[in-house]
């Protein structure tokens, strides 16, 4: 083989794996709709999205009330719709999300515990569906508060370009 | 075109985008000083920095008191100065930060709510200035506590090498 | 130099640094077992692992009790063992972890403060040992709660393929 050709072939081997897929590892023996881990090969563009919060749902409710933004399920759906718009503006979709962190605030109507079931109901509209089966690596926690006391939900995602 | 030249040109196209810029997407119709999303092209070195906490401000105050570390604004400025030193030691600056997470503790002097305005006042000294216009993707939340009860602020950043 | 050779050499210089090491920057003048920052060169595969929580320790204890999962140290060790299994299934080890976030819940037996010492005792079994000296960039915080009220520990790691 000509040295230059050998060099070129070596470069092909070393080049970033543009064609390589993101691998979403399933949780063994579980159908819970998150990935156990998501593997992003070299050569991908990473998009870090700022934490997203819910839009106003009821403009007549007081500015810092939960009623203004809705319950946890409503805030989850509206926040994920907002993320969807952000991703769309960047030519991405929820299917490109590889990592998600969810920050929930305790619901006074549930003794101050976070409404995890309400969050999951909203989440399942966007992840693990027939139309959008791609699952992110995810962490969920209750935080002590968000910037607006009416917010029960903040969601931060990281995506990679397909 | 000669095959080898074609191969070389294909490799140029596939090579990591060393010259490609980090893209900081603005929030539409907003001058709030965070990025809606930050896009890091392939070929960049990522630097994950450990969560930074404030240094002692008043050594005469009790070891776990807020007075020892200052109010939220003071702790924010001092923590960001510490991050600045860490970045400088690695030949980086705040302008290379692509992602930030801010963990605030509720201030007893504010009924236990986080002092978001105090945090923002400190943050604006380092981000979105004429000298340093680069904005990170960011999430802010109140946590239930940090390791030292006197700490009201922990900030974690991720940077990329220019 | 022939133009094509020059191009090929330029490509070598620009190629992803597959052989380049992850750099773990130590905290100056400290033996605290975390990295000040961890630097991941281009060309690496990133593995985002979902937040891990502790397995059941005492199946006879109530489903949402702390007794069911153990104290903070026990939950930390068991959670890190679970992460170890996940990493092993992906041909990775704790030594490949570059970033860690730790979410602790306040322990009612400690006046609601997080048991940071208990966490550290568990952490030190896995990180900064003779057998496994690699340290991650890390942030630790107390959150208001996790999905199961018996959980005192959630740990999220990001690793890179060696």
XYZ file of C-alpha atoms in Angstrom:
486
model
C 0.000 0.000 0.000
C 1.223 3.505 -0.761
C 2.243 5.281 2.491
C -0.100 8.188 1.830
C -3.030 5.853 1.258
C -2.177 3.994 4.456
C -2.107 7.303 6.268
C -5.444 8.283 4.799
C -6.990 4.974 5.829
C -5.580 5.361 9.327
C -7.197 8.782 9.431
C -10.528 7.285 8.425
C -10.228 4.897 11.366
C -9.317 7.749 13.704
C -11.907 10.203 12.386
C -14.822 11.067 14.646
C -17.543 8.480 14.336
C -20.067 10.720 12.643
C -22.085 7.746 11.537
C -21.950 5.984 14.888
C -25.224 5.839 16.756
C -26.073 7.066 20.209
C -26.647 3.912 22.303
C -29.464 3.898 24.820
C -28.921 1.084 27.320
C -32.174 -0.288 28.728
C -32.681 -1.058 32.417
C -32.513 -4.869 32.662
C -35.885 -6.535 33.297
C -37.731 -3.228 33.466
C -40.038 -1.233 31.246
C -39.574 1.973 33.241
C -39.244 4.660 30.562
C -35.753 5.929 31.188
C -32.417 4.636 29.926
C -30.047 2.993 32.382
C -27.314 4.922 30.554
C -26.905 6.738 27.259
C -23.673 6.484 25.343
C -22.640 9.322 23.049
C -19.828 8.454 20.657
C -17.104 10.947 19.808
C -17.842 13.221 16.903
C -21.221 14.425 18.096
C -22.328 17.990 18.721
C -23.666 18.443 22.259
C -26.462 20.934 22.979
C -26.836 22.035 26.608
C -30.312 23.500 27.164
C -31.029 25.844 30.086
C -33.409 24.620 32.763
C -36.959 25.128 31.497
C -39.879 26.217 33.661
C -43.641 26.235 33.053
C -45.457 29.052 31.251
C -48.462 30.814 32.759
C -51.578 28.650 32.560
C -54.083 30.955 34.292
C -53.227 34.640 33.976
C -55.949 35.535 36.479
C -54.289 33.646 39.319
C -51.838 35.469 41.622
C -48.343 35.932 40.157
C -46.561 33.518 42.470
C -49.358 30.984 43.051
C -49.352 27.361 41.960
C -52.795 27.991 40.433
C -51.133 30.334 37.931
C -48.967 27.550 36.518
C -51.080 24.448 37.209
C -50.472 21.208 39.070
C -47.360 19.093 38.617
C -48.745 17.173 35.641
C -49.848 20.345 33.871
C -46.550 22.087 34.577
C -44.646 19.030 33.335
C -46.540 18.896 30.044
C -46.208 22.638 29.492
C -42.514 22.637 30.381
C -41.819 19.726 28.024
C -43.764 21.557 25.291
C -41.509 24.555 25.867
C -38.437 22.346 25.596
C -39.913 20.882 22.419
C -40.134 24.377 20.936
C -36.559 25.177 21.933
C -35.339 21.912 20.408
C -37.379 22.496 17.232
C -35.861 25.967 16.820
C -32.467 24.234 16.910
C -33.574 21.495 14.483
C -33.737 18.922 17.277
C -36.512 16.891 18.894
C -37.145 15.133 22.227
C -35.734 12.054 20.469
C -32.306 13.710 20.495
C -32.280 14.242 24.278
C -29.646 12.072 25.973
C -29.799 13.377 29.548
C -32.501 14.933 31.697
C -32.599 16.281 35.214
C -35.957 16.948 36.827
C -36.330 19.310 39.776
C -39.751 19.058 41.419
C -41.097 21.132 44.294
C -43.198 19.529 47.003
C -46.919 20.024 46.513
C -48.674 21.568 49.547
C -51.773 19.557 48.554
C -49.750 16.344 49.072
C -48.312 17.147 52.468
C -45.316 18.806 50.844
C -44.206 15.648 48.974
C -43.413 15.943 45.274
C -46.102 14.652 42.926
C -43.948 12.079 41.151
C -46.960 10.308 39.609
C -48.178 13.617 38.161
C -44.715 14.242 36.727
C -44.538 10.731 35.219
C -47.970 11.133 33.611
C -46.735 14.257 31.848
C -43.355 12.750 30.982
C -44.952 9.679 29.388
C -46.662 11.902 26.829
C -43.234 12.750 25.391
C -40.888 9.832 26.136
C -41.260 6.128 25.527
C -44.161 6.498 23.111
C -44.557 4.690 19.811
C -43.773 7.943 18.011
C -40.847 8.844 20.269
C -39.262 5.753 21.838
C -35.851 7.300 22.638
C -35.233 7.397 26.391
C -32.787 9.675 28.219
C -30.568 9.013 31.220
C -32.518 10.778 33.963
C -32.385 11.899 37.590
C -35.388 13.185 39.546
C -35.373 14.980 42.879
C -37.444 17.283 45.017
C -35.745 20.621 45.544
C -36.552 23.160 48.255
C -37.845 25.727 45.794
C -37.586 27.312 42.373
C -37.297 30.986 41.444
C -41.071 31.557 41.263
C -42.885 30.002 44.253
C -45.651 28.936 41.853
C -43.317 26.677 39.889
C -43.405 22.999 40.835
C -41.291 21.833 37.883
C -37.956 22.663 36.283
C -36.477 20.364 33.636
C -32.983 20.525 32.189
C -32.043 18.520 29.109
C -28.903 17.859 27.118
C -29.268 16.768 23.492
C -26.930 15.663 20.743
C -27.253 16.436 17.043
C -28.294 13.422 14.979
C -10.832 14.235 -9.040
C -8.104 11.820 -7.960
C -9.509 9.238 -5.512
C -6.925 10.052 -2.863
C -7.702 13.756 -3.075
C -11.399 12.976 -2.806
C -10.679 10.865 0.254
C -8.619 13.630 1.804
C -11.397 16.154 1.173
C -13.923 13.777 2.686
C -11.677 13.519 5.711
C -11.572 17.285 6.011
C -15.348 17.270 6.091
C -15.397 14.488 8.688
C -12.575 15.854 10.839
C -13.473 17.277 14.243
C -14.536 20.857 13.892
C -11.604 22.368 15.742
C -12.206 25.700 14.155
C -15.965 25.560 14.634
C -17.320 27.933 17.239
C -19.363 27.214 20.288
C -22.828 28.600 19.514
C -24.726 30.398 22.254
C -28.407 30.578 21.351
C -30.145 33.624 22.803
C -33.549 33.490 24.457
C -35.944 35.015 21.890
C -37.178 38.500 22.811
C -35.303 38.556 26.096
C -32.197 40.161 27.493
C -32.022 37.825 30.488
C -28.327 36.991 30.766
C -28.344 33.262 30.178
C -28.268 31.305 26.921
C -31.388 29.414 25.856
C -28.968 26.656 24.834
C -25.260 26.308 24.147
C -24.051 24.139 21.309
C -20.622 22.532 21.544
C -19.334 21.105 18.261
C -17.390 17.857 18.126
C -13.660 18.168 18.564
C -13.734 20.237 21.743
C -12.115 19.402 25.078
C -14.677 19.471 27.904
C -13.653 20.558 31.413
C -15.972 19.482 34.238
C -15.348 21.639 37.320
C -16.354 20.469 40.804
C -19.085 22.399 42.575
C -17.528 25.525 44.095
C -18.495 26.999 47.445
C -17.722 30.355 49.077
C -14.515 31.093 51.004
C -14.548 32.488 54.526
C -15.420 36.186 54.533
C -15.346 36.857 58.291
C -13.043 34.530 60.218
C -14.383 35.845 63.520
C -17.904 34.567 62.851
C -18.916 31.064 64.034
C -17.680 28.246 61.804
C -21.065 27.225 60.433
C -22.799 30.622 60.451
C -23.985 32.524 57.403
C -22.144 35.559 58.799
C -18.870 33.699 58.251
C -19.456 33.467 54.506
C -21.649 36.511 53.827
C -25.075 37.000 52.274
C -26.122 35.382 48.988
C -24.701 38.181 46.842
C -21.355 38.134 48.661
C -21.154 34.346 48.528
C -22.013 34.403 44.820
C -19.282 36.909 43.981
C -16.692 35.067 46.088
C -17.672 31.687 44.659
C -17.460 32.994 41.086
C -14.050 34.514 41.894
C -12.941 31.087 43.098
C -14.204 29.504 39.880
C -12.340 32.234 37.975
C -9.098 31.200 39.722
C -9.708 27.532 38.950
C -10.406 28.353 35.308
C -7.346 30.617 35.089
C -5.129 27.837 36.476
C -6.430 25.703 33.590
C -5.927 28.501 31.027
C -9.655 29.105 30.813
C -11.977 32.007 31.682
C -15.650 32.516 32.524
C -16.067 33.136 28.792
C -15.374 29.447 28.172
C -18.164 28.252 30.484
C -20.967 26.556 28.534
C -23.140 25.202 31.351
C -23.820 26.284 34.924
C -25.909 24.874 37.732
C -26.629 27.048 40.748
C -27.664 25.571 44.082
C -28.931 28.203 46.523
C -30.006 27.705 50.127
C -33.003 29.577 51.508
C -32.073 32.644 53.499
C -33.562 32.715 57.028
C -33.691 36.519 56.717
C -36.060 36.102 53.759
C -38.492 33.680 55.344
C -36.403 30.776 54.089
C -36.766 31.709 50.401
C -33.618 31.794 48.267
C -32.268 35.263 47.536
C -32.427 35.021 43.755
C -31.966 38.786 43.300
C -28.817 38.683 45.416
C -27.510 35.804 43.337
C -28.302 37.610 40.064
C -26.542 40.772 41.249
C -23.379 38.743 41.847
C -23.763 36.741 38.624
C -24.109 39.907 36.510
C -20.638 41.002 37.573
C -19.193 38.026 35.665
C -21.630 37.151 32.853
C -23.221 39.296 30.180
C -20.856 42.217 30.661
C -19.153 44.196 27.918
C -15.884 42.499 28.811
C -17.392 39.028 29.102
C -20.555 38.671 26.997
C -20.556 34.861 26.719
C -23.614 33.350 28.415
C -23.966 29.756 29.682
C -26.944 27.429 29.645
C -28.047 27.603 33.284
C -30.379 26.094 35.870
C -31.050 27.597 39.298
C -32.736 25.940 42.249
C -33.039 26.148 46.002
C -31.672 23.045 47.684
C -32.388 21.919 51.237
C -28.832 22.477 52.370
C -25.129 22.375 51.563
C -22.294 20.683 53.435
C -21.565 23.703 55.652
C -24.778 25.227 57.087
C -23.251 28.661 56.521
C -23.084 28.199 52.771
C -25.963 29.706 50.786
C -24.351 29.150 47.371
C -22.775 26.312 45.399
C -22.036 26.743 41.697
C -20.991 24.035 39.262
C -19.681 24.899 35.798
C -18.641 23.010 32.705
C -16.278 24.729 30.274
C -14.814 23.912 26.878
C -11.327 24.760 25.658
C -11.314 27.508 23.070
C 6.217 19.214 0.853
C 3.596 17.836 -1.503
C 0.240 19.558 -0.977
C -1.579 16.287 -0.379
C 0.950 15.185 2.205
C 0.665 18.557 3.920
C -3.107 18.108 3.964
C -2.785 14.613 5.419
C -0.425 15.860 8.125
C -2.775 18.693 8.957
C -5.514 16.105 9.308
C -3.381 14.100 11.705
C -2.985 17.198 13.818
C -6.708 17.863 13.659
C -7.820 14.270 14.270
C -9.550 13.485 17.543
C -7.037 12.786 20.264
C -7.964 9.148 20.738
C -4.772 8.461 22.602
C -4.956 11.579 24.757
C -5.593 10.982 28.444
C -8.339 12.300 30.642
C -6.680 14.829 32.980
C -7.764 14.941 36.606
C -6.685 18.242 38.158
C -6.020 17.970 41.901
C -7.229 20.547 44.403
C -4.100 22.545 45.340
C -2.783 21.798 48.851
C -5.549 19.347 49.621
C -5.983 15.614 49.846
C -9.769 15.788 49.728
C -10.712 12.928 47.397
C -12.368 14.786 44.548
C -10.838 16.408 41.484
C -10.846 20.192 41.237
C -11.733 19.643 37.573
C -11.607 16.795 35.083
C -10.625 17.463 31.499
C -11.952 15.185 28.760
C -10.174 15.555 25.421
C -12.050 15.384 22.134
C -12.469 11.946 20.659
C -13.888 10.276 23.755
C -17.201 8.458 24.105
C -19.307 9.915 26.920
C -21.633 7.672 28.971
C -24.403 9.442 30.894
C -25.722 7.169 33.656
C -29.166 7.695 35.178
C -29.353 8.719 38.827
C -28.905 5.593 40.940
C -30.749 4.910 44.192
C -30.219 2.323 46.930
C -31.582 -1.219 46.787
C -33.659 -2.710 49.595
C -31.497 -3.635 52.573
C -34.188 -4.926 54.949
C -37.248 -6.331 53.183
C -39.105 -6.585 56.489
C -39.052 -2.835 57.070
C -41.966 -0.676 55.808
C -41.826 0.092 52.075
C -41.068 3.790 52.408
C -39.026 3.736 55.619
C -35.364 4.648 55.954
C -34.884 1.336 57.818
C -35.723 -0.483 54.585
C -32.748 1.054 52.777
C -30.312 1.722 55.620
C -28.546 4.807 56.892
C -26.696 7.237 54.642
C -23.438 5.292 54.698
C -25.175 2.002 53.900
C -27.248 3.598 51.140
C -24.121 5.215 49.691
C -22.191 1.946 49.561
C -25.131 0.051 48.074
C -25.832 2.771 45.519
C -22.174 2.880 44.447
C -22.205 -0.928 44.162
C -25.224 -0.619 41.873
C -23.403 1.962 39.772
C -20.419 -0.389 39.693
C -22.635 -3.119 38.225
C -24.058 -0.742 35.632
C -20.572 0.386 34.660
C -19.307 -3.214 34.527
C -22.171 -4.182 32.200
C -20.948 -1.398 29.914
C -17.286 -2.446 30.238
C -16.516 0.520 32.454
C -15.411 0.974 36.080
C -15.567 3.682 38.747
C -12.130 4.676 37.450
C -13.778 5.915 34.249
C -16.170 8.272 36.058
C -15.362 11.918 35.330
C -18.294 13.682 36.989
C -20.545 12.897 39.934
C -23.507 14.627 41.500
C -24.682 13.523 44.917
C -28.187 14.241 46.168
C -28.596 13.535 49.881
C -31.764 13.782 51.966
C -31.632 15.163 55.499
C -31.550 12.477 58.155
C -34.300 12.860 60.789
C -31.857 11.316 63.304
C -29.518 14.278 62.704
C -32.032 17.062 63.098
C -32.818 16.905 59.404
C -29.240 17.695 58.301
C -27.657 15.499 55.655
C -25.169 12.936 56.944
C -22.198 14.113 54.907
C -19.704 12.136 56.992
C -21.704 8.953 56.431
C -21.738 9.659 52.705
C -17.989 10.323 52.635
C -17.261 7.086 54.505
C -19.119 5.154 51.816
C -17.605 7.191 48.969
C -14.059 6.586 50.203
C -14.530 2.846 49.725
C -14.764 3.427 45.960
C -12.794 6.604 45.167
C -9.279 7.651 46.055
C -8.162 4.172 47.076
C -4.904 2.500 46.131
C -6.814 0.243 43.762
C -8.933 3.051 42.319
C -7.213 6.441 42.605
C -9.154 8.234 39.851
C -11.201 11.123 41.265
C -14.244 12.735 39.650
C -15.366 16.358 39.575
C -18.160 16.321 42.144
C -20.980 18.363 43.653
C -22.892 17.404 46.800
C -26.135 18.878 48.074
C -29.068 18.116 50.311
C -32.311 17.928 48.363
C -35.824 18.175 49.809
C -36.660 14.584 48.951
C -36.300 11.673 46.561
C -38.997 9.544 44.939
C -39.127 6.998 47.777
C -39.225 8.712 51.201
C -36.888 5.971 52.485
C -34.103 6.984 50.119
C -31.440 9.258 51.593
C -29.064 8.972 48.620
C -29.170 9.414 44.853
C -25.949 9.498 42.843
C -25.568 10.435 39.188
C -22.328 9.776 37.316
C -20.943 10.504 33.878
C -18.134 8.309 32.568
C -15.925 8.260 29.494
C -14.679 5.217 27.658
C -10.967 4.571 28.186
